[in-house]
Amino acid sequence: MIVEGDVLAVLPTLDTGIVDAVICDPPYNSGGRTAAERRRGSSRDKYTTGRRGDLRNELPEFPGDNRDQRSWGYWCSLWLSECLRLTVPGGSLLVACDWRQLPAASDAVQAAGWVWSGVVTWVKPRHRSRPTRGGFWRQTEYYLWGTAGPVRTDHEVYLPGVVEATAPAATERQHPTEKPLELMRELVRVAPPGGTVLDPFAGSGSTGVAAVAEGRRFVGVELSAHYAEVARTRLAAVQPALDAQEA
Ligand SMILES: C[S@@+](CC[C@H](N)C(=O)[O-])C[C@H]1O[C@@H](n2cnc3c(N)ncnc32)[C@H](O)[C@@H]1O
């Protein structure tokens, strides 16, 4: 199910304790390393490369990528608190971020009341950037792992702390920051089979498609009418598989 609306308006309307895992990829608001990068107002230009006229540049912008780091951290703690209320005791949270936002994101997770329990690293073996001369290749992103109190013991699963996956090709993706299904299928397994996964920043619905493919239920929230429709279309294509499993 995809609900179109602002995360801070939609989450308070949902019942307490209905979710087994929250897995999300909020707008990173991570600015840039140079003044020129920080001046880029467009989420599409920031997260994609290539000439005008390329398919990747025709993807619509997405909202919410304009906060500075302090206000981003404060805003995250607001919706993360609501996510905690919605989650069963011991359920998990996974929040995506890049290296620049790791400190602010970990503060927000804990300020919201989650127990910070670790970090899952997503390695992009064919990342489009190059290794930095004299330094390291920034070919990773992170999912901060939090739990609603002590981690649950009724879902026996052992998941990897490092996942390798290549982002969808620019010519194929339906969202500027679309996550690979390979990665998402691994992450959704933190919810038990038949459990419910919430993604409050659903984008093109990658978390939902992975959840359904792995036999989990899905609730997504998305502010952009365009991307809410993309997510609904992708979910409609996979939902019959879950219905068949449950029949
Ligand atoms: C980084 S993208 C998520 C991409 C997604 N993981 C995928 O694979 O397609 C973040 C999404 O959050 C949405 N968004 C931004 N602000 C929001 C808000 N206040 N409430 C709900 N969704 C919001 C944006 O429209 C964008 O699609």
Short mmCIF file of C-alpha atoms and ligand atoms in Angstrom, two decimals:
data_model
loop_
_atom_site.label_atom_id
_atom_site.label_comp_id
_atom_site.label_asym_id
_atom_site.label_seq_id
_atom_site.Cartn_x
_atom_site.Cartn_y
_atom_site.Cartn_z
CA MET A 1 0.00 0.00 0.00
CA ILE A 2 1.28 3.49 -0.86
CA VAL A 3 -0.06 6.55 0.95
CA GLU A 4 0.63 9.84 -0.80
CA GLY A 5 1.49 12.64 1.63
CA ASP A 6 4.03 14.20 3.98
CA VAL A 7 5.62 11.75 6.40
CA LEU A 8 4.83 14.02 9.37
CA ALA A 9 1.15 14.19 8.41
CA VAL A 10 0.67 10.51 7.47
CA LEU A 11 2.52 8.59 10.21
CA PRO A 12 0.43 10.04 13.10
CA THR A 13 -2.70 8.61 11.42
CA LEU A 14 -1.38 5.02 11.63
CA ASP A 15 -1.98 2.67 14.58
CA THR A 16 0.67 1.97 17.20
CA GLY A 17 2.72 -1.24 16.91
CA ILE A 18 1.63 -2.28 13.40
CA VAL A 19 5.12 -2.48 11.84
CA ASP A 20 7.88 -5.11 12.17
CA ALA A 21 10.61 -3.08 10.45
CA VAL A 22 11.07 0.47 9.17
CA ILE A 23 13.42 0.59 6.20
CA CYS A 24 13.95 4.00 4.65
CA ASP A 25 15.97 6.19 2.41
CA PRO A 26 15.13 9.81 3.30
CA PRO A 27 16.40 12.74 1.21
CA TYR A 28 20.04 12.88 2.36
CA ASN A 29 20.32 16.69 2.34
CA SER A 30 24.03 16.10 2.36
CA GLY A 31 24.94 19.19 0.37
CA GLY A 32 28.32 18.87 -1.22
CA ARG A 33 31.99 19.03 -0.55
CA THR A 34 32.43 22.25 -2.53
CA ALA A 35 30.48 25.52 -2.58
CA ALA A 36 29.45 24.81 -6.18
CA GLU A 37 28.00 21.43 -5.22
CA ARG A 38 26.13 22.97 -2.28
CA ARG A 39 24.58 25.61 -4.55
CA ARG A 40 22.95 22.94 -6.71
CA GLY A 41 19.28 23.23 -5.84
CA SER A 42 18.13 20.29 -7.96
CA SER A 43 17.89 16.79 -6.51
CA ARG A 44 18.01 15.42 -10.04
CA ASP A 45 21.25 17.19 -10.95
CA LYS A 46 22.78 16.32 -7.59
CA TYR A 47 22.14 12.59 -7.74
CA THR A 48 22.56 11.96 -11.44
CA THR A 49 25.19 12.76 -14.00
CA GLY A 50 25.08 13.14 -17.73
CA ARG A 51 24.04 15.55 -20.41
CA ARG A 52 20.63 17.19 -20.70
CA GLY A 53 18.50 14.97 -22.89
CA ASP A 54 19.76 11.78 -21.28
CA LEU A 55 16.95 9.69 -19.81
CA ARG A 56 18.39 10.16 -16.32
CA ASN A 57 17.92 13.92 -16.60
CA GLU A 58 14.30 13.57 -17.56
CA LEU A 59 13.33 12.00 -14.24
CA PRO A 60 11.25 14.49 -12.23
CA GLU A 61 12.79 16.21 -9.22
CA PHE A 62 11.89 14.93 -5.76
CA PRO A 63 11.15 17.27 -2.82
CA GLY A 64 12.73 17.69 0.62
CA ASP A 65 16.43 17.89 -0.24
CA ASN A 66 17.04 21.46 0.92
CA ARG A 67 17.78 21.36 4.66
CA ASP A 68 21.09 22.19 6.27
CA GLN A 69 22.59 19.51 8.48
CA ARG A 70 21.26 20.78 11.82
CA SER A 71 17.69 21.13 10.63
CA TRP A 72 17.92 17.79 8.77
CA GLY A 73 18.91 16.05 12.01
CA TYR A 74 16.08 17.75 13.90
CA TRP A 75 13.53 16.85 11.21
CA CYS A 76 14.75 13.23 11.15
CA SER A 77 14.24 12.92 14.90
CA LEU A 78 10.59 13.98 14.48
CA TRP A 79 9.61 11.29 11.95
CA LEU A 80 11.90 8.69 13.55
CA SER A 81 9.96 9.14 16.82
CA GLU A 82 6.72 8.39 15.00
CA CYS A 83 8.36 5.34 13.36
CA LEU A 84 9.30 4.06 16.83
CA ARG A 85 5.68 4.36 18.02
CA LEU A 86 4.54 2.33 15.00
CA THR A 87 7.08 -0.47 15.51
CA VAL A 88 6.62 -3.63 17.60
CA PRO A 89 8.96 -4.05 20.61
CA GLY A 90 12.31 -5.36 19.37
CA GLY A 91 11.54 -4.46 15.75
CA SER A 92 14.23 -2.91 13.54
CA LEU A 93 14.93 0.38 11.85
CA LEU A 94 17.28 0.79 8.88
CA VAL A 95 17.98 4.39 7.75
CA ALA A 96 20.07 5.01 4.64
CA CYS A 97 22.69 7.76 4.65
CA ASP A 98 26.00 8.64 3.07
CA TRP A 99 29.32 9.25 4.84
CA ARG A 100 28.61 12.96 5.33
CA GLN A 101 25.36 12.35 7.22
CA LEU A 102 26.47 9.44 9.40
CA PRO A 103 27.02 11.55 12.59
CA ALA A 104 23.79 13.56 12.21
CA ALA A 105 21.79 10.45 11.33
CA SER A 106 23.07 8.47 14.31
CA ASP A 107 22.22 11.41 16.62
CA ALA A 108 18.68 11.57 15.21
CA VAL A 109 18.13 7.81 15.54
CA GLN A 110 19.07 7.92 19.21
CA ALA A 111 17.29 11.23 19.92
CA ALA A 112 14.10 9.59 18.65
CA GLY A 113 14.48 6.80 21.21
CA TRP A 114 15.81 3.95 19.06
CA VAL A 115 18.64 1.80 20.37
CA TRP A 116 21.48 2.28 17.86
CA SER A 117 22.54 -1.30 17.18
CA GLY A 118 25.00 -1.17 14.26
CA VAL A 119 25.66 -0.11 10.66
CA VAL A 120 25.10 -2.11 7.49
CA THR A 121 27.44 -1.12 4.65
CA TRP A 122 26.26 -1.13 1.04
CA VAL A 123 29.26 -1.57 -1.27
CA LYS A 124 28.88 -0.47 -4.89
CA PRO A 125 31.49 -2.53 -6.76
CA ARG A 126 30.99 -0.61 -10.01
CA HIS A 127 30.36 2.87 -8.58
CA ARG A 128 30.56 5.62 -11.19
CA SER A 129 32.99 7.73 -9.12
CA ARG A 130 36.70 6.94 -9.12
CA PRO A 131 39.02 6.24 -6.21
CA THR A 132 40.39 9.49 -4.76
CA ARG A 133 44.07 10.14 -5.45
CA GLY A 134 45.96 9.65 -2.20
CA GLY A 135 42.82 8.46 -0.42
CA PHE A 136 39.86 6.14 -0.55
CA TRP A 137 37.11 5.36 -3.02
CA ARG A 138 33.74 6.61 -1.74
CA GLN A 139 31.90 3.58 -3.05
CA THR A 140 29.75 2.86 -0.01
CA GLU A 141 26.55 4.03 1.59
CA TYR A 142 25.23 3.03 4.99
CA TYR A 143 22.11 1.83 6.72
CA LEU A 144 22.05 2.74 10.39
CA TRP A 145 20.46 -0.10 12.29
CA GLY A 146 18.30 0.72 15.31
CA THR A 147 16.00 -1.42 17.40
CA ALA A 148 12.87 -0.63 19.39
CA GLY A 149 14.40 -1.65 22.73
CA PRO A 150 16.30 -4.95 22.92
CA VAL A 151 16.30 -6.78 19.57
CA ARG A 152 13.49 -9.34 19.21
CA THR A 153 14.36 -12.98 19.75
CA ASP A 154 11.35 -14.54 18.03
CA HIS A 155 12.74 -14.01 14.49
CA GLU A 156 15.85 -16.13 14.12
CA VAL A 157 17.82 -14.68 11.24
CA TYR A 158 21.51 -13.93 10.70
CA LEU A 159 22.05 -11.16 8.16
CA PRO A 160 25.28 -9.82 6.62
CA GLY A 161 26.76 -6.48 7.73
CA VAL A 162 28.09 -5.82 4.22
CA VAL A 163 26.00 -6.10 1.04
CA GLU A 164 27.41 -5.69 -2.49
CA ALA A 165 24.98 -4.45 -5.12
CA THR A 166 25.07 -2.23 -8.18
CA ALA A 167 22.57 0.64 -8.47
CA PRO A 168 20.16 0.37 -11.43
CA ALA A 169 21.62 1.76 -14.67
CA ALA A 170 20.78 5.40 -15.36
CA THR A 171 18.84 4.36 -18.45
CA GLU A 172 16.69 1.93 -16.47
CA ARG A 173 16.01 3.60 -13.16
CA GLN A 174 12.67 5.23 -12.43
CA HIS A 175 13.91 7.47 -9.60
CA PRO A 176 17.16 9.48 -9.32
CA THR A 177 18.19 7.59 -6.17
CA GLU A 178 16.56 4.21 -6.84
CA LYS A 179 18.03 1.46 -4.66
CA PRO A 180 18.93 -1.94 -6.14
CA LEU A 181 16.48 -4.76 -5.43
CA GLU A 182 19.37 -7.09 -4.65
CA LEU A 183 20.26 -4.87 -1.68
CA MET A 184 16.68 -4.30 -0.55
CA ARG A 185 15.79 -8.00 -0.67
CA GLU A 186 18.58 -8.65 1.82
CA LEU A 187 17.49 -5.82 4.14
CA VAL A 188 13.76 -6.63 4.30
CA ARG A 189 14.60 -10.03 5.77
CA VAL A 190 15.06 -8.26 9.12
CA ALA A 191 11.23 -8.42 9.32
CA PRO A 192 9.80 -11.90 9.84
CA PRO A 193 8.05 -13.64 6.92
CA GLY A 194 4.50 -12.30 6.70
CA GLY A 195 5.52 -9.26 8.81
CA THR A 196 5.03 -5.63 7.80
CA VAL A 197 7.74 -3.31 6.45
CA LEU A 198 7.20 0.48 6.47
CA ASP A 199 9.11 2.82 4.16
CA PRO A 200 8.16 6.44 4.96
CA PHE A 201 10.12 7.73 1.89
CA ALA A 202 9.03 5.14 -0.64
CA GLY A 203 10.27 6.90 -3.80
CA SER A 204 9.81 4.47 -6.68
CA GLY A 205 8.86 1.68 -4.24
CA SER A 206 12.06 -0.41 -4.24
CA THR A 207 11.65 -1.37 -0.56
CA GLY A 208 8.06 -2.42 -1.24
CA VAL A 209 8.90 -4.50 -4.29
CA ALA A 210 11.64 -6.27 -2.31
CA ALA A 211 9.34 -6.78 0.71
CA VAL A 212 6.63 -8.36 -1.40
CA ALA A 213 9.17 -10.51 -3.26
CA GLU A 214 10.39 -11.79 0.12
CA GLY A 215 6.86 -12.49 1.40
CA ARG A 216 6.50 -9.43 3.64
CA ARG A 217 3.66 -6.89 3.67
CA PHE A 218 4.39 -3.28 2.81
CA VAL A 219 3.24 0.21 3.76
CA GLY A 220 4.90 3.12 1.96
CA VAL A 221 4.55 6.90 2.26
CA GLU A 222 5.61 9.22 -0.56
CA LEU A 223 5.15 12.98 -0.89
CA SER A 224 5.61 13.27 -4.65
CA ALA A 225 2.46 12.39 -6.61
CA HIS A 226 4.62 11.28 -9.52
CA TYR A 227 6.77 8.87 -7.50
CA ALA A 228 3.77 7.60 -5.48
CA GLU A 229 2.25 6.54 -8.80
CA VAL A 230 5.52 4.93 -9.97
CA ALA A 231 5.65 2.97 -6.70
CA ARG A 232 2.00 1.86 -7.00
CA THR A 233 2.62 0.63 -10.53
CA ARG A 234 5.74 -1.32 -9.52
CA LEU A 235 3.95 -2.84 -6.52
CA ALA A 236 0.90 -3.82 -8.55
CA ALA A 237 3.21 -5.83 -10.81
CA VAL A 238 4.56 -7.95 -7.92
CA GLN A 239 1.59 -8.10 -5.51
CA PRO A 240 0.02 -11.20 -7.16
CA ALA A 241 3.11 -13.17 -6.07
CA LEU A 242 2.40 -12.37 -2.39
CA ASP A 243 -1.32 -13.10 -2.78
CA ALA A 244 -0.44 -16.50 -4.26
CA GLN A 245 1.94 -17.29 -1.37
CA GLU A 246 -0.77 -16.42 1.15
CA ALA A 247 -3.57 -18.33 -0.60
C1 LIG B 1 15.99 9.22 -1.55
S1 LIG B 1 14.40 9.11 -2.21
C2 LIG B 1 13.90 7.42 -1.98
C3 LIG B 1 14.19 6.55 -3.19
C4 LIG B 1 13.77 5.10 -2.99
N1 LIG B 1 14.61 4.42 -2.02
C5 LIG B 1 13.78 4.29 -4.29
O1 LIG B 1 14.46 3.26 -4.37
O2 LIG B 1 13.12 4.72 -5.23
C6 LIG B 1 13.45 9.96 -1.01
C7 LIG B 1 11.98 10.13 -1.34
O3 LIG B 1 11.33 10.79 -0.25
C8 LIG B 1 10.31 11.63 -0.75
N2 LIG B 1 10.04 12.66 0.26
C9 LIG B 1 10.73 13.81 0.47
N3 LIG B 1 10.20 14.49 1.51
C10 LIG B 1 9.16 13.74 1.98
C11 LIG B 1 8.22 13.91 3.03
N4 LIG B 1 8.26 14.99 3.82
N5 LIG B 1 7.29 12.94 3.22
C12 LIG B 1 7.26 11.83 2.42
N6 LIG B 1 8.11 11.61 1.38
C13 LIG B 1 9.05 12.56 1.17
C14 LIG B 1 10.88 12.19 -2.04
O4 LIG B 1 9.84 12.57 -2.93
C15 LIG B 1 11.71 11.01 -2.57
O5 LIG B 1 11.00 10.26 -3.53
#
